[in-house]
Amino acid sequence: MSTGGKPHGLGKATQVVHSGHFGDPILGEVSVPIFQTSTFAFPSAEEGAARFSGQKAGYIYTRLANPTVRALEDSLATLEKGFGAMATATGMAAINTVFLALLDQGGHVVSTDCVYGATRVVLESEYARFGVRTAFVDTTDLGSIEGAIEPSTRLVFIETPTNPTMKITDIREAAAIAHRHGIPLVVDNTFASPYLQRPLELGADIVVHSLTKFLNGHSDVVGGAVVTSTEGHFKRIRRILSYFGGTMDPHQAWLILRGIKTLALRLEKAQGNALRLAEYLQRHPKVTWVRYPGLPGHPQFDIARKQMDGFGSMLCFGVKEGLQGGVAVMNSVRLITLAVSLGGVETLIEHPASMTHTSIPRDEREAAGISDDLVRLSVGCEDFEDLKEDLDQALSRISD
Ligand SMILES: *Cc1c(COP(=O)(O)O)cnc(C)c1O
């Protein structure tokens, strides 16, 4: 296929294979080269001046732009159907770059209550030092978004599905509310990936990602991205990224480009496993409840069906004997790996109450929907029978 173009009209699996190019091949290479260079020589002083002023395209310095990183950015812009994308050092660098671009002193944010932990920490204790206030609300309830918006609100920030509770917010409706108040909607699309959900098509203005998760998919690199629907937001956020410096390294970009090529294959396999595991867990005598967007009993099943192309491979469930039950399962899995993070080819298990969320007081955890018995599973690409057997033997360790 021709290079440099944005294959918007192609199918999704074709796009993930073909969307990452930096320009015409140099020697006919099929894979994008790693341009492992910090700086780019100018043929003349005049050319250097023209590049700096923006009169001429061309590379200057890797913090500002790099061909390998640009190939990844082109891929992400294509997959998310955005005006443009920016790759960042981590998912948190992406989120902070958006906050630094859109917030000012005394600015206000309306955010999903159970956002990713570090997002909540930076808003609550770091941006607060600059007078920024945040209302954390249950954004599955659209009225609570509307009710929390103030004259000084600068953005609405939602995560859907949420971590680890798998709650789903209606993106189209949330965008309509934000736009009625003249403010942008920012969506953390990490849990779904653009293969399953494209918030910009539903009216969102900005998408952020932890590329560490599904897009890279191999638990071997960290990274993040911002994708915008308009040139205005793109320019503003690019400026902040260049000056604050949370940019991506070319080697990191190359690894993620390589990971993206199998996104369709990985997600199809993993979400097939996830649905079967969810159905199996629902019938298990040691399991008290299961939350997976693809189960008709999920509270936002209809919204998930409307705005997602598939239900993904994240799920959570409750085990008998609460905290003790969760700990017993964590200490008994053999094939499934006890680890945080998600979205890799290997299945990972996590128990927030005894692991990631132990520092949060129990009543606050419960209020955010993170009960003591909640176990989170990031389902990978193994054989279903092997995952089922491992869960079965681990769940059998819960005493009656
Ligand atoms: C992991 C994650 C982040 C943070 O990304 P890093 O790459 O770890 O910085 C943000 N949001 C969600 C939903 C995540 O899962």
CSV table of C-alpha atoms and ligand atoms in Angstrom, one decimal:
chain,number,residue,atom,x,y,z
A,1,MET,CA,0.0,0.0,0.0
A,2,SER,CA,1.1,3.6,-0.5
A,3,THR,CA,2.9,5.2,2.4
A,4,GLY,CA,2.2,8.4,4.2
A,5,GLY,CA,-1.5,8.3,3.5
A,6,LYS,CA,-4.2,7.8,6.2
A,7,PRO,CA,-6.1,4.6,5.3
A,8,HIS,CA,-9.4,5.8,6.9
A,9,GLY,CA,-11.5,3.9,4.5
A,10,LEU,CA,-10.0,0.5,5.2
A,11,GLY,CA,-11.2,-2.2,7.7
A,12,LYS,CA,-9.9,-2.1,11.2
A,13,ALA,CA,-7.7,-5.1,11.0
A,14,THR,CA,-6.1,-3.8,7.8
A,15,GLN,CA,-5.6,-0.4,9.5
A,16,VAL,CA,-3.7,-1.8,12.4
A,17,VAL,CA,-1.4,-3.6,10.1
A,18,HIS,CA,-0.8,-0.8,7.6
A,19,SER,CA,-1.3,2.5,9.4
A,20,GLY,CA,2.2,3.2,10.7
A,21,HIS,CA,4.5,4.8,8.2
A,22,PHE,CA,6.8,7.9,8.4
A,23,GLY,CA,7.0,8.7,4.7
A,24,ASP,CA,8.4,7.0,1.6
A,25,PRO,CA,10.8,4.1,2.3
A,26,ILE,CA,14.5,4.8,2.0
A,27,LEU,CA,15.7,1.4,0.8
A,28,GLY,CA,12.4,-0.4,0.3
A,29,GLU,CA,12.2,-1.3,4.0
A,30,VAL,CA,8.9,-2.9,5.1
A,31,SER,CA,9.4,-2.1,8.8
A,32,VAL,CA,9.8,1.5,9.9
A,33,PRO,CA,13.5,2.1,10.8
A,34,ILE,CA,14.4,3.2,14.3
A,35,PHE,CA,15.8,6.7,13.9
A,36,GLN,CA,17.9,6.6,17.0
A,37,THR,CA,19.1,10.2,16.8
A,38,SER,CA,18.6,13.1,19.1
A,39,THR,CA,19.2,15.8,16.5
A,40,PHE,CA,19.0,16.3,12.7
A,41,ALA,CA,21.6,18.1,10.6
A,42,PHE,CA,20.5,21.1,8.6
A,43,PRO,CA,21.9,21.4,5.0
A,44,SER,CA,22.3,25.2,5.5
A,45,ALA,CA,21.7,28.0,8.0
A,46,GLU,CA,18.8,29.2,5.8
A,47,GLU,CA,17.2,25.7,5.9
A,48,GLY,CA,17.6,25.5,9.7
A,49,ALA,CA,15.9,28.9,10.0
A,50,ALA,CA,13.1,27.8,7.8
A,51,ARG,CA,12.4,24.7,9.8
A,52,PHE,CA,12.5,26.6,13.1
A,53,SER,CA,10.0,29.2,11.8
A,54,GLY,CA,7.7,26.4,10.5
A,55,GLN,CA,8.0,27.7,6.9
A,56,LYS,CA,9.5,24.3,5.9
A,57,ALA,CA,8.8,20.8,7.1
A,58,GLY,CA,11.7,18.9,8.4
A,59,TYR,CA,13.1,17.4,11.5
A,60,ILE,CA,15.1,19.5,14.1
A,61,TYR,CA,15.4,17.7,17.4
A,62,THR,CA,13.8,14.5,18.8
A,63,ARG,CA,12.0,16.2,21.7
A,64,LEU,CA,10.1,18.1,19.0
A,65,ALA,CA,9.6,15.4,16.4
A,66,ASN,CA,11.2,12.1,15.2
A,67,PRO,CA,10.3,10.0,12.1
A,68,THR,CA,9.8,6.8,14.1
A,69,VAL,CA,7.7,8.5,16.7
A,70,ARG,CA,5.8,10.2,13.9
A,71,ALA,CA,5.0,6.8,12.3
A,72,LEU,CA,3.4,5.8,15.5
A,73,GLU,CA,1.5,9.1,15.8
A,74,ASP,CA,0.1,8.7,12.2
A,75,SER,CA,-1.0,5.2,13.1
A,76,LEU,CA,-2.8,6.4,16.3
A,77,ALA,CA,-4.5,9.3,14.5
A,78,THR,CA,-5.8,6.9,11.8
A,79,LEU,CA,-7.1,4.3,14.3
A,80,GLU,CA,-8.8,6.9,16.5
A,81,LYS,CA,-10.0,8.9,13.5
A,82,GLY,CA,-8.4,12.0,14.9
A,83,PHE,CA,-7.0,15.2,13.4
A,84,GLY,CA,-3.6,14.2,14.9
A,85,ALA,CA,-1.9,12.2,17.6
A,86,MET,CA,1.1,12.8,19.9
A,87,ALA,CA,3.1,10.0,21.5
A,88,THR,CA,4.2,10.5,25.1
A,89,ALA,CA,6.6,8.9,27.4
A,90,THR,CA,3.9,7.2,29.5
A,91,GLY,CA,0.1,7.3,29.8
A,92,MET,CA,0.5,9.7,32.8
A,93,ALA,CA,2.6,12.0,30.6
A,94,ALA,CA,-0.3,12.1,28.1
A,95,ILE,CA,-2.9,12.9,30.8
A,96,ASN,CA,-0.7,15.5,32.4
A,97,THR,CA,0.1,17.2,29.1
A,98,VAL,CA,-3.6,17.6,28.4
A,99,PHE,CA,-4.2,19.0,31.9
A,100,LEU,CA,-1.3,21.4,31.6
A,101,ALA,CA,-2.6,22.5,28.2
A,102,LEU,CA,-6.2,23.1,29.3
A,103,LEU,CA,-6.2,24.0,33.0
A,104,ASP,CA,-5.3,27.3,34.5
A,105,GLN,CA,-5.2,28.8,38.0
A,106,GLY,CA,-8.6,28.3,39.7
A,107,GLY,CA,-9.8,26.1,36.9
A,108,HIS,CA,-12.2,23.3,37.7
A,109,VAL,CA,-12.4,19.7,36.4
A,110,VAL,CA,-15.4,17.3,36.4
A,111,SER,CA,-14.0,13.7,36.4
A,112,THR,CA,-15.2,10.1,36.7
A,113,ASP,CA,-15.0,9.1,40.4
A,114,CYS,CA,-13.1,5.8,39.8
A,115,VAL,CA,-10.5,7.1,37.4
A,116,TYR,CA,-7.1,5.5,37.2
A,117,GLY,CA,-5.4,6.0,40.6
A,118,ALA,CA,-2.5,8.2,39.5
A,119,THR,CA,-5.0,10.5,37.6
A,120,ARG,CA,-6.9,11.0,40.8
A,121,VAL,CA,-3.7,11.7,42.8
A,122,VAL,CA,-2.4,14.4,40.4
A,123,LEU,CA,-5.7,16.2,40.3
A,124,GLU,CA,-6.4,15.9,44.1
A,125,SER,CA,-2.9,16.7,45.5
A,126,GLU,CA,-0.8,18.2,42.7
A,127,TYR,CA,-2.9,20.4,40.5
A,128,ALA,CA,-4.7,21.4,43.7
A,129,ARG,CA,-1.5,23.2,44.7
A,130,PHE,CA,-2.2,25.6,41.8
A,131,GLY,CA,-5.8,26.2,42.8
A,132,VAL,CA,-7.3,23.6,40.5
A,133,ARG,CA,-10.4,21.9,41.9
A,134,THR,CA,-11.9,18.6,40.8
A,135,ALA,CA,-15.4,17.2,41.3
A,136,PHE,CA,-15.2,13.4,41.2
A,137,VAL,CA,-18.7,12.1,40.2
A,138,ASP,CA,-20.3,8.9,39.0
A,139,THR,CA,-20.3,9.8,35.3
A,140,THR,CA,-22.6,6.7,34.5
A,141,ASP,CA,-25.2,9.1,35.9
A,142,LEU,CA,-25.4,11.9,33.2
A,143,GLY,CA,-27.2,14.2,35.6
A,144,SER,CA,-24.3,14.2,38.0
A,145,ILE,CA,-21.9,15.4,35.1
A,146,GLU,CA,-24.3,18.3,34.3
A,147,GLY,CA,-24.8,19.1,38.0
A,148,ALA,CA,-21.1,19.3,38.7
A,149,ILE,CA,-20.2,21.7,35.9
A,150,GLU,CA,-19.4,25.3,37.1
A,151,PRO,CA,-18.6,28.5,35.3
A,152,SER,CA,-14.8,27.8,35.9
A,153,THR,CA,-15.0,24.2,34.7
A,154,ARG,CA,-12.4,23.8,31.9
A,155,LEU,CA,-12.9,20.1,30.9
A,156,VAL,CA,-14.9,17.0,31.6
A,157,PHE,CA,-12.6,13.9,32.0
A,158,ILE,CA,-14.1,10.4,31.7
A,159,GLU,CA,-12.7,6.9,31.8
A,160,THR,CA,-14.9,4.2,30.2
A,161,PRO,CA,-14.8,1.3,31.0
A,162,THR,CA,-13.4,2.2,34.4
A,163,ASN,CA,-10.6,0.5,36.3
A,164,PRO,CA,-11.3,-1.9,38.1
A,165,THR,CA,-15.0,-1.6,38.4
A,166,MET,CA,-15.9,-1.8,34.6
A,167,LYS,CA,-18.5,1.0,34.8
A,168,ILE,CA,-19.5,2.5,31.4
A,169,THR,CA,-20.2,6.2,30.7
A,170,ASP,CA,-22.3,7.2,27.6
A,171,ILE,CA,-19.6,9.1,25.6
A,172,ARG,CA,-22.1,10.7,23.1
A,173,GLU,CA,-24.3,12.1,25.9
A,174,ALA,CA,-21.3,13.2,28.0
A,175,ALA,CA,-19.9,15.1,25.0
A,176,ALA,CA,-23.2,16.8,24.4
A,177,ILE,CA,-23.3,17.9,28.0
A,178,ALA,CA,-19.7,19.3,27.9
A,179,HIS,CA,-20.4,21.1,24.6
A,180,ARG,CA,-23.6,22.7,25.9
A,181,HIS,CA,-21.3,24.4,28.4
A,182,GLY,CA,-18.6,25.2,25.8
A,183,ILE,CA,-16.0,22.8,27.3
A,184,PRO,CA,-14.1,19.8,25.8
A,185,LEU,CA,-14.7,16.2,26.7
A,186,VAL,CA,-11.5,14.2,27.3
A,187,VAL,CA,-11.8,10.4,27.3
A,188,ASP,CA,-9.2,7.9,28.7
A,189,ASN,CA,-9.7,5.1,26.1
A,190,THR,CA,-7.1,2.7,27.5
A,191,PHE,CA,-9.4,-0.1,28.5
A,192,ALA,CA,-11.1,-0.4,25.1
A,193,SER,CA,-8.4,0.7,22.6
A,194,PRO,CA,-9.5,2.3,19.3
A,195,TYR,CA,-10.1,-1.2,17.9
A,196,LEU,CA,-13.2,-1.4,20.2
A,197,GLN,CA,-14.2,2.2,20.9
A,198,ARG,CA,-13.5,5.5,19.1
A,199,PRO,CA,-14.6,8.4,21.3
A,200,LEU,CA,-13.8,11.1,18.8
A,201,GLU,CA,-16.4,9.6,16.4
A,202,LEU,CA,-18.9,9.9,19.3
A,203,GLY,CA,-18.2,13.6,19.8
A,204,ALA,CA,-15.3,13.6,22.3
A,205,ASP,CA,-12.7,16.2,21.7
A,206,ILE,CA,-9.5,14.5,23.0
A,207,VAL,CA,-8.6,10.9,23.7
A,208,VAL,CA,-5.7,9.8,26.0
A,209,HIS,CA,-4.1,6.4,26.2
A,210,SER,CA,-1.7,4.4,28.1
A,211,LEU,CA,-0.1,2.6,25.2
A,212,THR,CA,1.5,0.4,27.9
A,213,LYS,CA,-1.7,-1.6,27.9
A,214,PHE,CA,-3.6,-3.0,24.9
A,215,LEU,CA,-2.0,-1.0,22.1
A,216,ASN,CA,1.5,-2.3,22.8
A,217,GLY,CA,0.1,-5.5,24.2
A,218,HIS,CA,3.2,-7.3,25.3
A,219,SER,CA,3.9,-6.0,28.9
A,220,ASP,CA,7.4,-4.9,27.8
A,221,VAL,CA,7.2,-1.1,27.3
A,222,VAL,CA,5.5,1.9,28.7
A,223,GLY,CA,4.1,4.7,26.6
A,224,GLY,CA,1.1,7.1,26.1
A,225,ALA,CA,-0.7,9.2,23.5
A,226,VAL,CA,-3.0,12.1,23.1
A,227,VAL,CA,-5.3,12.2,20.0
A,228,THR,CA,-7.4,15.3,19.2
A,229,SER,CA,-10.3,15.9,16.9
A,230,THR,CA,-9.3,19.5,16.0
A,231,GLU,CA,-6.2,21.3,14.8
A,232,GLY,CA,-6.7,23.9,17.6
A,233,HIS,CA,-6.4,21.4,20.4
A,234,PHE,CA,-3.6,19.6,18.6
A,235,LYS,CA,-1.4,22.7,18.3
A,236,ARG,CA,-2.0,23.8,21.9
A,237,ILE,CA,-1.2,20.3,23.3
A,238,ARG,CA,1.8,19.8,21.0
A,239,ARG,CA,3.2,23.1,22.2
A,240,ILE,CA,2.9,22.0,25.9
A,241,LEU,CA,4.3,18.5,25.1
A,242,SER,CA,7.4,20.1,23.4
A,243,TYR,CA,8.1,22.5,26.2
A,244,PHE,CA,7.3,20.3,29.2
A,245,GLY,CA,9.1,17.4,27.5
A,246,GLY,CA,7.1,14.3,28.2
A,247,THR,CA,7.9,13.0,24.7
A,248,MET,CA,8.5,9.5,23.5
A,249,ASP,CA,11.8,7.9,22.6
A,250,PRO,CA,12.1,6.4,19.0
A,251,HIS,CA,13.0,2.9,20.3
A,252,GLN,CA,9.9,2.9,22.5
A,253,ALA,CA,7.8,4.1,19.5
A,254,TRP,CA,9.1,1.2,17.3
A,255,LEU,CA,8.2,-1.4,19.9
A,256,ILE,CA,4.7,0.0,20.2
A,257,LEU,CA,4.3,0.2,16.4
A,258,ARG,CA,5.3,-3.5,16.3
A,259,GLY,CA,2.7,-4.3,19.0
A,260,ILE,CA,-0.1,-2.4,17.2
A,261,LYS,CA,0.2,-4.6,14.1
A,262,THR,CA,-1.4,-7.6,16.0
A,263,LEU,CA,-4.0,-5.5,18.0
A,264,ALA,CA,-6.9,-7.0,16.1
A,265,LEU,CA,-5.7,-10.6,16.5
A,266,ARG,CA,-4.9,-10.2,20.1
A,267,LEU,CA,-8.2,-8.4,21.1
A,268,GLU,CA,-10.4,-10.8,19.1
A,269,LYS,CA,-8.7,-13.8,20.9
A,270,ALA,CA,-8.7,-12.2,24.3
A,271,GLN,CA,-12.2,-10.9,24.3
A,272,GLY,CA,-13.5,-14.3,23.2
A,273,ASN,CA,-11.7,-15.8,26.2
A,274,ALA,CA,-13.1,-13.0,28.4
A,275,LEU,CA,-16.7,-13.7,27.5
A,276,ARG,CA,-16.4,-17.4,28.0
A,277,LEU,CA,-14.6,-16.9,31.4
A,278,ALA,CA,-17.3,-14.4,32.5
A,279,GLU,CA,-20.0,-16.9,31.7
A,280,TYR,CA,-18.0,-19.7,33.5
A,281,LEU,CA,-17.4,-17.5,36.5
A,282,GLN,CA,-21.1,-16.6,36.7
A,283,ARG,CA,-21.9,-20.2,37.3
A,284,HIS,CA,-19.0,-20.9,39.8
A,285,PRO,CA,-20.2,-21.7,43.4
A,286,LYS,CA,-17.3,-19.6,44.9
A,287,VAL,CA,-18.1,-16.5,42.8
A,288,THR,CA,-20.8,-14.1,44.1
A,289,TRP,CA,-21.0,-11.7,41.1
A,290,VAL,CA,-19.3,-11.0,37.7
A,291,ARG,CA,-19.0,-7.6,36.0
A,292,TYR,CA,-18.2,-7.8,32.2
A,293,PRO,CA,-19.7,-5.4,29.7
A,294,GLY,CA,-20.7,-8.3,27.4
A,295,LEU,CA,-23.0,-9.9,30.0
A,296,PRO,CA,-26.6,-8.8,29.6
A,297,GLY,CA,-26.8,-8.3,33.4
A,298,HIS,CA,-24.1,-5.6,33.3
A,299,PRO,CA,-25.8,-2.3,34.4
A,300,GLN,CA,-24.7,-0.5,31.3
A,301,PHE,CA,-24.9,-3.4,28.8
A,302,ASP,CA,-27.0,-1.4,26.4
A,303,ILE,CA,-24.6,1.6,26.3
A,304,ALA,CA,-21.6,-0.8,25.9
A,305,ARG,CA,-23.4,-2.4,22.9
A,306,LYS,CA,-24.1,1.0,21.4
A,307,GLN,CA,-20.7,2.6,21.7
A,308,MET,CA,-18.2,-0.3,21.6
A,309,ASP,CA,-17.5,-2.7,18.7
A,310,GLY,CA,-16.7,-5.5,21.3
A,311,PHE,CA,-16.7,-5.9,25.0
A,312,GLY,CA,-13.0,-6.1,25.6
A,313,SER,CA,-11.0,-8.5,27.8
A,314,MET,CA,-11.2,-6.8,31.2
A,315,LEU,CA,-13.5,-8.2,33.8
A,316,CYS,CA,-14.0,-8.2,37.6
A,317,PHE,CA,-15.8,-10.6,39.9
A,318,GLY,CA,-16.5,-11.1,43.6
A,319,VAL,CA,-15.4,-14.1,45.5
A,320,LYS,CA,-16.8,-15.7,48.7
A,321,GLU,CA,-15.1,-15.0,52.0
A,322,GLY,CA,-14.3,-11.3,50.9
A,323,LEU,CA,-10.7,-10.2,51.6
A,324,GLN,CA,-9.5,-13.7,52.6
A,325,GLY,CA,-11.1,-15.2,49.5
A,326,GLY,CA,-9.4,-12.8,47.3
A,327,VAL,CA,-6.0,-13.4,48.9
A,328,ALA,CA,-6.4,-17.2,48.6
A,329,VAL,CA,-7.1,-16.9,44.9
A,330,MET,CA,-4.0,-14.5,44.4
A,331,ASN,CA,-1.8,-17.0,46.2
A,332,SER,CA,-3.1,-20.0,44.3
A,333,VAL,CA,-3.0,-19.1,40.6
A,334,ARG,CA,-0.2,-21.0,38.7
A,335,LEU,CA,-0.6,-20.1,35.0
A,336,ILE,CA,-2.3,-16.7,35.5
A,337,THR,CA,0.2,-14.1,36.7
A,338,LEU,CA,-0.3,-12.1,39.9
A,339,ALA,CA,0.6,-8.6,38.6
A,340,VAL,CA,-0.8,-5.1,38.1
A,341,SER,CA,-1.0,-3.5,34.6
A,342,LEU,CA,-3.2,-5.1,31.9
A,343,GLY,CA,-3.7,-5.5,28.2
A,344,GLY,CA,-0.9,-7.9,27.5
A,345,VAL,CA,-1.0,-11.3,25.8
A,346,GLU,CA,-0.7,-13.0,29.2
A,347,THR,CA,-3.6,-13.2,31.6
A,348,LEU,CA,-3.0,-11.1,34.8
A,349,ILE,CA,-4.9,-11.2,38.0
A,350,GLU,CA,-5.1,-8.5,40.7
A,351,HIS,CA,-6.9,-8.0,44.0
A,352,PRO,CA,-7.3,-4.2,44.7
A,353,ALA,CA,-8.3,-4.5,48.3
A,354,SER,CA,-5.1,-6.4,49.3
A,355,MET,CA,-2.8,-5.0,46.6
A,356,THR,CA,-3.2,-1.7,44.7
A,357,HIS,CA,-5.8,0.0,46.8
A,358,THR,CA,-4.6,-1.0,50.3
A,359,SER,CA,-3.6,2.6,51.2
A,360,ILE,CA,-7.2,3.8,50.6
A,361,PRO,CA,-9.4,3.5,53.7
A,362,ARG,CA,-12.0,0.7,53.4
A,363,ASP,CA,-15.1,3.0,53.4
A,364,GLU,CA,-13.6,5.1,50.6
A,365,ARG,CA,-12.8,2.0,48.6
A,366,GLU,CA,-16.3,0.7,49.1
A,367,ALA,CA,-17.8,4.1,48.1
A,368,ALA,CA,-15.8,3.9,44.8
A,369,GLY,CA,-17.2,0.4,44.2
A,370,ILE,CA,-14.0,-1.4,45.1
A,371,SER,CA,-15.3,-4.0,47.5
A,372,ASP,CA,-13.0,-6.4,49.5
A,373,ASP,CA,-14.1,-9.3,47.4
A,374,LEU,CA,-13.3,-7.7,44.0
A,375,VAL,CA,-10.8,-9.6,41.8
A,376,ARG,CA,-9.7,-8.0,38.5
A,377,LEU,CA,-8.7,-10.1,35.5
A,378,SER,CA,-7.0,-8.9,32.4
A,379,VAL,CA,-7.7,-11.8,30.1
A,380,GLY,CA,-4.9,-12.7,27.6
A,381,CYS,CA,-4.5,-14.9,24.5
A,382,GLU,CA,-3.9,-18.3,26.1
A,383,ASP,CA,-6.2,-21.3,25.5
A,384,PHE,CA,-9.5,-20.9,27.3
A,385,GLU,CA,-9.4,-24.3,28.9
A,386,ASP,CA,-6.0,-23.6,30.5
A,387,LEU,CA,-7.3,-20.3,32.0
A,388,LYS,CA,-10.5,-22.0,33.2
A,389,GLU,CA,-8.6,-24.8,34.9
A,390,ASP,CA,-6.2,-22.5,36.6
A,391,LEU,CA,-9.1,-20.3,37.9
A,392,ASP,CA,-11.0,-23.4,39.0
A,393,GLN,CA,-8.1,-24.8,41.1
A,394,ALA,CA,-7.4,-21.3,42.6
A,395,LEU,CA,-11.1,-20.7,43.5
A,396,SER,CA,-11.3,-24.2,45.1
A,397,ARG,CA,-8.8,-22.9,47.7
A,398,ILE,CA,-11.4,-20.5,49.1
A,399,SER,CA,-12.7,-22.2,52.3
A,400,ASP,CA,-16.5,-22.7,52.6
B,1,LIG,C1,-2.2,2.4,33.1
B,1,LIG,C2,-3.2,3.4,32.9
B,1,LIG,C3,-2.9,4.8,32.9
B,1,LIG,C4,-1.4,5.3,33.1
B,1,LIG,O1,-0.6,4.9,32.1
B,1,LIG,P1,1.0,4.7,32.3
B,1,LIG,O2,1.5,4.2,31.0
B,1,LIG,O3,1.2,3.7,33.4
B,1,LIG,O4,1.6,6.0,32.7
B,1,LIG,C5,-3.9,5.7,32.7
B,1,LIG,N1,-5.1,5.3,32.6
B,1,LIG,C6,-5.5,4.0,32.6
B,1,LIG,C7,-6.9,3.7,32.4
B,1,LIG,C8,-4.6,3.0,32.8
B,1,LIG,O5,-4.9,1.7,32.8
